[in-house]
PDB file of C-alpha atoms in Angstrom:
ATOM      1  CA  MET A1273      17.133   5.894  31.058  1.00  0.00           C
ATOM      2  CA  SER A1274      16.051   2.529  29.696  1.00  0.00           C
ATOM      3  CA  SER A1275      17.522  -0.340  27.672  1.00  0.00           C
ATOM      4  CA  ILE A1276      16.008  -1.584  24.404  1.00  0.00           C
ATOM      5  CA  THR A1277      14.078  -4.443  26.057  1.00  0.00           C
ATOM      6  CA  GLU A1278      12.928  -2.138  28.838  1.00  0.00           C
ATOM      7  CA  MET A1279      11.918   0.381  26.175  1.00  0.00           C
ATOM      8  CA  ILE A1280       9.661  -2.181  24.508  1.00  0.00           C
ATOM      9  CA  ASN A1281       8.062  -3.116  27.827  1.00  0.00           C
ATOM     10  CA  THR A1282       7.589   0.550  28.755  1.00  0.00           C
ATOM     11  CA  GLU A1283       6.010   1.427  25.410  1.00  0.00           C
ATOM     12  CA  PHE A1284       3.496  -1.386  25.739  1.00  0.00           C
ATOM     13  CA  SER A1285       2.683  -0.771  29.380  1.00  0.00           C
ATOM     14  CA  ASN A1286       2.119   2.964  28.823  1.00  0.00           C
ATOM     15  CA  ALA A1287       0.279   2.780  25.482  1.00  0.00           C
ATOM     16  CA  PRO A1288      -3.317   1.455  25.637  1.00  0.00           C
ATOM     17  CA  VAL A1289      -3.463   1.148  21.841  1.00  0.00           C
ATOM     18  CA  ALA A1290      -0.338  -1.007  21.727  1.00  0.00           C
ATOM     19  CA  THR A1291      -1.639  -3.129  24.596  1.00  0.00           C
ATOM     20  CA  PHE A1292      -4.906  -3.565  22.716  1.00  0.00           C
ATOM     21  CA  ILE A1293      -2.953  -4.619  19.612  1.00  0.00           C
ATOM     22  CA  ALA A1294      -1.031  -7.235  21.567  1.00  0.00           C
ATOM     23  CA  LEU A1295      -4.199  -8.540  23.203  1.00  0.00           C
ATOM     24  CA  LEU A1296      -6.124  -8.669  19.940  1.00  0.00           C
ATOM     25  CA  THR A1297      -3.216 -10.455  18.254  1.00  0.00           C
ATOM     26  CA  PHE A1298      -3.338 -13.154  20.917  1.00  0.00           C
ATOM     27  CA  VAL A1299      -7.128 -13.463  20.700  1.00  0.00           C
ATOM     28  CA  GLY A1300      -7.010 -13.623  16.898  1.00  0.00           C
ATOM     29  CA  ALA A1301      -4.320 -16.295  16.916  1.00  0.00           C
ATOM     30  CA  ALA A1302      -6.273 -18.344  19.457  1.00  0.00           C
ATOM     31  CA  PHE A1303      -9.438 -17.979  17.364  1.00  0.00           C
ATOM     32  CA  LYS A1304      -7.606 -19.154  14.251  1.00  0.00           C
ATOM     33  CA  LEU A1305      -6.228 -22.131  16.169  1.00  0.00           C
ATOM     34  CA  ILE A1306      -9.726 -23.155  17.267  1.00  0.00           C
ATOM     35  CA  ILE A1307     -10.904 -23.015  13.647  1.00  0.00           C
ATOM     36  CA  LYS A1308      -7.920 -25.120  12.591  1.00  0.00           C
ATOM     37  CA  ILE A1309      -8.669 -27.782  15.194  1.00  0.00           C
ATOM     38  CA  LYS A1310     -12.339 -27.795  14.203  1.00  0.00           C
ATOM     39  CA  ASN A1311     -11.512 -28.221  10.513  1.00  0.00           C
ATOM     40  CA  THR A1312      -9.026 -30.986  11.301  1.00  0.00           C
ATOM     41  CA  LEU A1313     -11.569 -32.933  13.331  1.00  0.00           C
ATOM     42  CA  SER A1314     -14.245 -32.596  10.665  1.00  0.00           C
ATOM     43  CA  LYS A1315     -12.915 -34.142   7.457  1.00  0.00           C
ATOM     44  CA  THR A1316     -13.477 -31.989   4.355  1.00  0.00           C
ATOM     45  CA  GLU A1317     -15.948 -33.494   1.926  1.00  0.00           C
ATOM     46  CA  GLU A1318     -14.607 -34.375  -1.499  1.00  0.00           C
ATOM     47  CA  GLU A1319     -17.526 -32.647  -3.210  1.00  0.00           C
ATOM     48  CA  ASN A1320     -16.798 -29.457  -1.285  1.00  0.00           C
ATOM     49  CA  THR A1321     -13.140 -29.536  -2.368  1.00  0.00           C
ATOM     50  CA  ARG A1322     -14.129 -30.269  -5.976  1.00  0.00           C
ATOM     51  CA  THR A1323     -16.509 -27.299  -6.066  1.00  0.00           C
ATOM     52  CA  LEU A1324     -13.884 -24.980  -4.629  1.00  0.00           C
ATOM     53  CA  THR A1325     -11.365 -26.143  -7.226  1.00  0.00           C
ATOM     54  CA  LEU A1326     -13.843 -25.584 -10.060  1.00  0.00           C
ATOM     55  CA  ALA A1327     -14.468 -22.097  -8.673  1.00  0.00           C
ATOM     56  CA  GLY A1328     -10.745 -21.362  -9.010  1.00  0.00           C
ATOM     57  CA  ILE A1329     -10.053 -21.412  -5.270  1.00  0.00           C
ATOM     58  CA  PRO A1330      -6.831 -23.269  -4.342  1.00  0.00           C
ATOM     59  CA  PRO A1331      -7.458 -25.560  -1.343  1.00  0.00           C
ATOM     60  CA  PHE A1332      -3.822 -25.084  -0.269  1.00  0.00           C
ATOM     61  CA  TRP A1333      -4.290 -21.392   0.501  1.00  0.00           C
ATOM     62  CA  LEU A1334      -7.487 -22.133   2.386  1.00  0.00           C
ATOM     63  CA  ARG A1335      -5.607 -24.585   4.605  1.00  0.00           C
ATOM     64  CA  PHE A1336      -2.580 -22.314   4.990  1.00  0.00           C
ATOM     65  CA  PHE A1337      -4.627 -19.296   6.111  1.00  0.00           C
ATOM     66  CA  LEU A1338      -7.167 -21.453   7.996  1.00  0.00           C
ATOM     67  CA  ILE A1339     -10.018 -20.156   5.840  1.00  0.00           C
ATOM     68  CA  SER A1340     -13.266 -22.091   6.151  1.00  0.00           C
ATOM     69  CA  LEU A1341     -15.644 -21.954   3.161  1.00  0.00           C
ATOM     70  CA  SER A1342     -18.735 -24.079   2.765  1.00  0.00           C
ATOM     71  CA  THR A1343     -20.417 -24.847  -0.553  1.00  0.00           C
ATOM     72  CA  ARG A1344     -23.649 -25.964   1.101  1.00  0.00           C
ATOM     73  CA  LYS A1345     -24.986 -22.434   0.848  1.00  0.00           C
ATOM     74  CA  THR A1346     -24.221 -19.325  -1.139  1.00  0.00           C
ATOM     75  CA  PRO A1347     -21.613 -17.348   0.839  1.00  0.00           C
ATOM     76  CA  GLU A1348     -22.234 -13.705   1.665  1.00  0.00           C
ATOM     77  CA  VAL A1349     -19.658 -11.008   2.319  1.00  0.00           C
ATOM     78  CA  LYS A1350     -20.957  -9.332   5.467  1.00  0.00           C
ATOM     79  CA  LYS A1351     -20.037  -5.927   6.839  1.00  0.00           C
ATOM     80  CA  LEU A1352     -18.523  -7.621   9.896  1.00  0.00           C
ATOM     81  CA  ASP A1353     -16.162  -9.614   7.655  1.00  0.00           C
ATOM     82  CA  LYS A1354     -15.048  -6.415   5.910  1.00  0.00           C
ATOM     83  CA  ALA A1355     -14.594  -4.667   9.251  1.00  0.00           C
ATOM     84  CA  MET A1356     -12.411  -7.513  10.527  1.00  0.00           C
ATOM     85  CA  GLY A1357     -10.302  -7.242   7.389  1.00  0.00           C
ATOM     86  CA  TYR A1358      -9.759  -3.517   7.924  1.00  0.00           C
ATOM     87  CA  ILE A1359      -8.946  -4.102  11.593  1.00  0.00           C
ATOM     88  CA  ALA A1360      -6.434  -6.850  10.806  1.00  0.00           C
ATOM     89  CA  PHE A1361      -4.681  -4.666   8.224  1.00  0.00           C
ATOM     90  CA  SER A1362      -4.637  -1.690  10.615  1.00  0.00           C
ATOM     91  CA  LEU A1363      -3.107  -3.878  13.321  1.00  0.00           C
ATOM     92  CA  PHE A1364      -0.371  -5.038  10.966  1.00  0.00           C
ATOM     93  CA  LEU A1365       0.379  -1.512   9.729  1.00  0.00           C
ATOM     94  CA  GLY A1366       0.362   0.001  13.210  1.00  0.00           C
ATOM     95  CA  SER A1367       2.591  -2.721  14.600  1.00  0.00           C
ATOM     96  CA  PHE A1368       4.979  -2.404  11.654  1.00  0.00           C
ATOM     97  CA  LEU A1369       5.319   1.352  12.163  1.00  0.00           C
ATOM     98  CA  PHE A1370       6.075   0.727  15.839  1.00  0.00           C
ATOM     99  CA  THR A1371       8.459  -2.227  15.597  1.00  0.00           C
ATOM    100  CA  GLY A1372      10.185  -1.318  12.306  1.00  0.00           C
ATOM    101  CA  PRO A1373      12.244   1.598  13.692  1.00  0.00           C
ATOM    102  CA  ILE A1374      13.224  -0.467  16.739  1.00  0.00           C
ATOM    103  CA  LEU A1375      14.472  -3.287  14.532  1.00  0.00           C
ATOM    104  CA  VAL A1376      16.459  -0.915  12.270  1.00  0.00           C
ATOM    105  CA  ARG A1377      18.098   0.830  15.220  1.00  0.00           C
ATOM    106  CA  THR A1378      18.948  -2.501  16.812  1.00  0.00           C
ATOM    107  CA  VAL A1379      20.597  -3.769  13.624  1.00  0.00           C
ATOM    108  CA  LYS A1380      22.640  -0.546  13.375  1.00  0.00           C
ATOM    109  CA  THR A1381      23.990  -0.807  16.930  1.00  0.00           C
ATOM    110  CA  PRO A1382      27.813  -0.492  16.850  1.00  0.00           C
ATOM    111  CA  GLU A1383      29.986  -3.203  18.382  1.00  0.00           C
ATOM    112  CA  ASN A1384      30.288  -3.098  22.189  1.00  0.00           C
ATOM    113  CA  HIS A1385      27.479  -0.527  22.444  1.00  0.00           C
ATOM    114  CA  THR A1386      23.988  -0.633  23.868  1.00  0.00           C
ATOM    115  CA  LEU A1387      20.861   1.205  22.728  1.00  0.00           C
ATOM    116  CA  LEU A1388      19.245   3.376  25.379  1.00  0.00           C
ATOM    117  CA  ILE A1389      16.287   5.751  25.470  1.00  0.00           C
ATOM    118  CA  TRP A1390      15.809   8.833  27.629  1.00  0.00           C
ATOM    119  CA  LYS A1391      12.218   8.290  28.733  1.00  0.00           C
ATOM    120  CA  ALA A1392      11.407  11.933  29.427  1.00  0.00           C
ATOM    121  CA  THR A1393      12.102  13.093  25.854  1.00  0.00           C
ATOM    122  CA  GLY A1394      12.075   9.831  23.888  1.00  0.00           C
ATOM    123  CA  GLU A1395      15.628  10.450  22.574  1.00  0.00           C
ATOM    124  CA  LEU A1396      17.488   7.273  21.598  1.00  0.00           C
ATOM    125  CA  PHE A1397      21.244   6.895  21.498  1.00  0.00           C
ATOM    126  CA  TYR A1398      24.006   4.302  21.295  1.00  0.00           C
ATOM    127  CA  ILE A1399      26.549   4.254  24.088  1.00  0.00           C
ATOM    128  CA  SER A1400      29.684   2.302  24.953  1.00  0.00           C
ATOM    129  CA  ASP A1401      31.920   2.642  27.991  1.00  0.00           C
ATOM    130  CA  ALA A1402      33.741   5.535  26.281  1.00  0.00           C
ATOM    131  CA  LYS A1403      31.428   7.200  23.745  1.00  0.00           C
ATOM    132  CA  ALA A1404      27.748   7.969  23.026  1.00  0.00           C
ATOM    133  CA  GLN A1405      26.121   8.994  19.745  1.00  0.00           C
ATOM    134  CA  GLU A1406      22.677   9.719  18.372  1.00  0.00           C
ATOM    135  CA  SER A1407      20.629   6.746  17.179  1.00  0.00           C
ATOM    136  CA  THR A1408      19.097   7.409  13.759  1.00  0.00           C
ATOM    137  CA  LEU A1409      17.222   5.254  11.293  1.00  0.00           C
ATOM    138  CA  PHE A1410      19.160   5.987   8.103  1.00  0.00           C
ATOM    139  CA  SER A1411      21.054   9.281   8.380  1.00  0.00           C
ATOM    140  CA  PRO A1412      24.489   9.619  10.055  1.00  0.00           C
ATOM    141  CA  PRO A1413      24.409  10.613  13.753  1.00  0.00           C
ATOM    142  CA  ALA A1414      24.214  14.369  14.246  1.00  0.00           C
ATOM    143  CA  TRP A1415      26.081  14.335  17.560  1.00  0.00           C
ATOM    144  CA  HIS A1416      28.378  12.275  19.724  1.00  0.00           C
ATOM    145  CA  ILE A1417      29.743  12.626  23.249  1.00  0.00           C
ATOM    146  CA  LYS A1418      33.027  11.138  24.441  1.00  0.00           C
ATOM    147  CA  LYS A1419      33.778  10.304  28.029  1.00  0.00           C
ATOM    148  CA  SER A1420      36.595  12.835  27.894  1.00  0.00           C
ATOM    149  CA  ASP A1421      34.072  15.557  26.981  1.00  0.00           C
ATOM    150  CA  CYS A1422      32.420  15.255  30.373  1.00  0.00           C
ATOM    151  CA  PRO A1423      33.683  17.502  33.172  1.00  0.00           C
ATOM    152  CA  ALA A1424      33.348  16.573  36.792  1.00  0.00           C
ATOM    153  CA  SER A1425      29.855  18.084  36.764  1.00  0.00           C
ATOM    154  CA  ASP A1426      27.303  19.637  34.440  1.00  0.00           C
ATOM    155  CA  ALA A1427      26.715  18.665  30.828  1.00  0.00           C
ATOM    156  CA  PRO A1428      29.572  18.732  28.321  1.00  0.00           C
ATOM    157  CA  ALA A1429      30.133  21.805  26.175  1.00  0.00           C
ATOM    158  CA  LEU A1430      29.718  20.300  22.722  1.00  0.00           C
ATOM    159  CA  SER A1431      31.246  21.828  19.643  1.00  0.00           C
ATOM    160  CA  GLN A1432      28.774  20.244  17.244  1.00  0.00           C
ATOM    161  CA  HIS A1433      25.946  22.355  15.835  1.00  0.00           C
ATOM    162  CA  ALA A1434      23.469  19.591  16.686  1.00  0.00           C
ATOM    163  CA  SER A1435      23.438  18.133  20.179  1.00  0.00           C
ATOM    164  CA  PRO A1436      21.099  16.258  22.493  1.00  0.00           C
ATOM    165  CA  SER A1437      18.956  18.101  24.993  1.00  0.00           C
ATOM    166  CA  PRO A1438      20.890  19.350  28.053  1.00  0.00           C
ATOM    167  CA  GLU A1439      19.283  16.810  30.374  1.00  0.00           C
ATOM    168  CA  VAL A1440      20.216  13.948  28.024  1.00  0.00           C
ATOM    169  CA  ALA A1441      23.780  15.213  27.723  1.00  0.00           C
ATOM    170  CA  LYS A1442      24.067  15.426  31.505  1.00  0.00           C
ATOM    171  CA  GLY A1443      22.488  11.979  31.854  1.00  0.00           C
ATOM    172  CA  ILE A1444      25.062  10.514  29.457  1.00  0.00           C
ATOM    173  CA  CYS A1445      27.886  12.115  31.437  1.00  0.00           C
ATOM    174  CA  ASP A1446      26.407  10.724  34.642  1.00  0.00           C
ATOM    175  CA  LEU A1447      26.648   7.272  33.065  1.00  0.00           C
ATOM    176  CA  PHE A1448      30.313   7.887  32.332  1.00  0.00           C
ATOM    177  CA  ILE A1449      31.549   9.500  35.542  1.00  0.00           C
ATOM    178  CA  THR A1450      29.303   8.402  38.423  1.00  0.00           C
ATOM    179  CA  GLN A1451      29.655   5.018  40.103  1.00  0.00           C
ATOM    180  CA  GLU A1452      25.951   4.223  39.783  1.00  0.00           C
ATOM    181  CA  GLY A1453      26.018   5.284  36.141  1.00  0.00           C
ATOM    182  CA  ARG A1454      29.045   3.157  35.327  1.00  0.00           C
ATOM    183  CA  GLU A1455      27.451   0.124  36.969  1.00  0.00           C
ATOM    184  CA  TYR A1456      24.241   0.617  35.004  1.00  0.00           C
ATOM    185  CA  LEU A1457      26.144   1.148  31.758  1.00  0.00           C
ATOM    186  CA  THR A1458      28.295  -1.961  32.258  1.00  0.00           C
ATOM    187  CA  ARG A1459      25.215  -4.035  33.025  1.00  0.00           C
ATOM    188  CA  SER A1460      23.340  -2.684  29.984  1.00  0.00           C
ATOM    189  CA  ILE A1461      26.216  -3.384  27.593  1.00  0.00           C
ATOM    190  CA  LYS A1462      26.620  -6.885  29.010  1.00  0.00           C
ATOM    191  CA  THR A1463      22.929  -7.813  28.704  1.00  0.00           C
ATOM    192  CA  TYR A1464      22.332  -6.063  25.368  1.00  0.00           C
ATOM    193  CA  PRO A1465      23.158  -9.102  23.156  1.00  0.00           C
ATOM    194  CA  LYS A1466      20.304 -10.961  24.844  1.00  0.00           C
ATOM    195  CA  GLY A1467      17.988  -8.027  24.152  1.00  0.00           C
ATOM    196  CA  LYS A1468      19.087  -8.011  20.511  1.00  0.00           C
ATOM    197  CA  ARG A1469      18.190 -11.693  20.136  1.00  0.00           C
ATOM    198  CA  PHE A1470      14.768 -10.922  21.579  1.00  0.00           C
ATOM    199  CA  VAL A1471      14.259  -8.122  19.048  1.00  0.00           C
ATOM    200  CA  TYR A1472      15.536 -10.190  16.099  1.00  0.00           C
ATOM    201  CA  VAL A1473      13.204 -13.088  16.895  1.00  0.00           C
ATOM    202  CA  MET A1474      10.063 -11.671  18.483  1.00  0.00           C
ATOM    203  CA  LEU A1475       9.495  -8.527  16.418  1.00  0.00           C
ATOM    204  CA  PRO A1476       9.679 -10.223  12.968  1.00  0.00           C
ATOM    205  CA  PHE A1477       7.613 -13.129  14.323  1.00  0.00           C
ATOM    206  CA  THR A1478       4.920 -10.727  15.555  1.00  0.00           C
ATOM    207  CA  GLU A1479       4.863  -8.961  12.185  1.00  0.00           C
ATOM    208  CA  LEU A1480       4.569 -12.264  10.307  1.00  0.00           C
ATOM    209  CA  VAL A1481       1.654 -13.358  12.500  1.00  0.00           C
ATOM    210  CA  LEU A1482      -0.154 -10.061  11.965  1.00  0.00           C
ATOM    211  CA  LEU A1483       0.565 -10.158   8.229  1.00  0.00           C
ATOM    212  CA  TRP A1484      -0.730 -13.733   8.087  1.00  0.00           C
ATOM    213  CA  MET A1485      -3.925 -12.673   9.841  1.00  0.00           C
ATOM    214  CA  ALA A1486      -4.423  -9.646   7.558  1.00  0.00           C
ATOM    215  CA  ALA A1487      -3.767 -11.694   4.411  1.00  0.00           C
ATOM    216  CA  GLY A1488      -6.113 -14.411   5.657  1.00  0.00           C
ATOM    217  CA  CYS A1489      -8.922 -11.902   6.211  1.00  0.00           C
ATOM    218  CA  ALA A1490      -8.359 -10.368   2.763  1.00  0.00           C
ATOM    219  CA  LEU A1491      -8.329 -13.761   1.031  1.00  0.00           C
ATOM    220  CA  HIS A1492     -11.426 -14.836   2.938  1.00  0.00           C
ATOM    221  CA  LEU A1493     -13.298 -11.857   1.497  1.00  0.00           C
ATOM    222  CA  TYR A1494     -11.893 -12.468  -1.990  1.00  0.00           C
ATOM    223  CA  TYR A1495     -12.575 -16.205  -2.074  1.00  0.00           C
ATOM    224  CA  SER A1496     -16.042 -15.778  -0.561  1.00  0.00           C
ATOM    225  CA  ALA A1497     -16.964 -13.350  -3.347  1.00  0.00           C
ATOM    226  CA  LYS A1498     -15.422 -15.669  -5.938  1.00  0.00           C
ATOM    227  CA  LEU A1499     -17.292 -18.723  -4.642  1.00  0.00           C
ATOM    228  CA  ARG A1500     -20.535 -16.747  -4.486  1.00  0.00           C
ATOM    229  CA  LYS A1501     -20.151 -15.705  -8.137  1.00  0.00           C
ATOM    230  CA  TYR A1502     -19.402 -19.287  -9.195  1.00  0.00           C
ATOM    231  CA  ILE A1503     -22.424 -20.717  -7.357  1.00  0.00           C
ATOM    232  CA  LEU A1504     -24.769 -18.043  -8.741  1.00  0.00           C
ATOM    233  CA  ASP A1505     -23.430 -18.620 -12.270  1.00  0.00           C
ATOM    234  CA  GLU A1506     -23.982 -22.378 -11.925  1.00  0.00           C
ATOM    235  CA  GLN A1507     -27.506 -21.799 -10.645  1.00  0.00           C
ATOM    236  CA  GLU A1508     -28.196 -19.522 -13.601  1.00  0.00           C
ATOM    237  CA  LYS A1509     -26.900 -22.179 -15.995  1.00  0.00           C
ATOM    238  CA  ALA A1510     -29.135 -24.793 -14.377  1.00  0.00           C
ATOM    239  CA  LEU A1511     -32.180 -22.527 -14.708  1.00  0.00           C
ATOM    240  CA  SER A1512     -31.383 -21.875 -18.366  1.00  0.00           C
ATOM    241  CA  TYR A1513     -31.310 -25.606 -19.044  1.00  0.00           C
ATOM    242  CA  VAL A1514     -34.713 -26.029 -17.397  1.00  0.00           C
ATOM    243  CA  ARG A1515     -36.201 -23.245 -19.495  1.00  0.00           C
TER     244      ARG A1515
END
């Protein structure tokens, strides 16, 4: 059994891909920060800004996404740049698919309940000191267990057509009727509001950072191609004047 914050920590500690995502997010953010500091220390030339504006590239978006473009040479869109764009988008999509369901289930948590996960099967459910029910994303819960449904031992005999696995049902009853279970349940319900604040703040923040990185990579490719076309067109115009 695990609480929502413990669930997040467990998922990351047991999933190499998710750990890699978190690590790469940190490295990417640090890399962007270094570029920002570098650009701040080196004042942008007016001619460079003028050329970018004439090419139809808004300087604001370059500053916002920390995109560095130089007009001193014709930019090239390299395979590495494209690969980084695909990686950034994949990181955002993968993280969204992981954190989205957690956020939805957290928002749907009933009053005076906590959200728990049975680690062995991955089943999630809401539970208070008197009732437990299935945790779903959008559909109504298919089952619920009341404290009164639990006998002194064994799992409850549920009348619903849909029910949790026997081990989950027994685990829920253990939370209701055993001293250790009641202590754990009381502690989880008490600390859950803090876990909810963590989810509400950190998960959307992580998604925004990853989205910012993905959008920055995409715009870097787009603006590089746009600047390249503008410079080549201007060079062609200059050659036509000479001829």
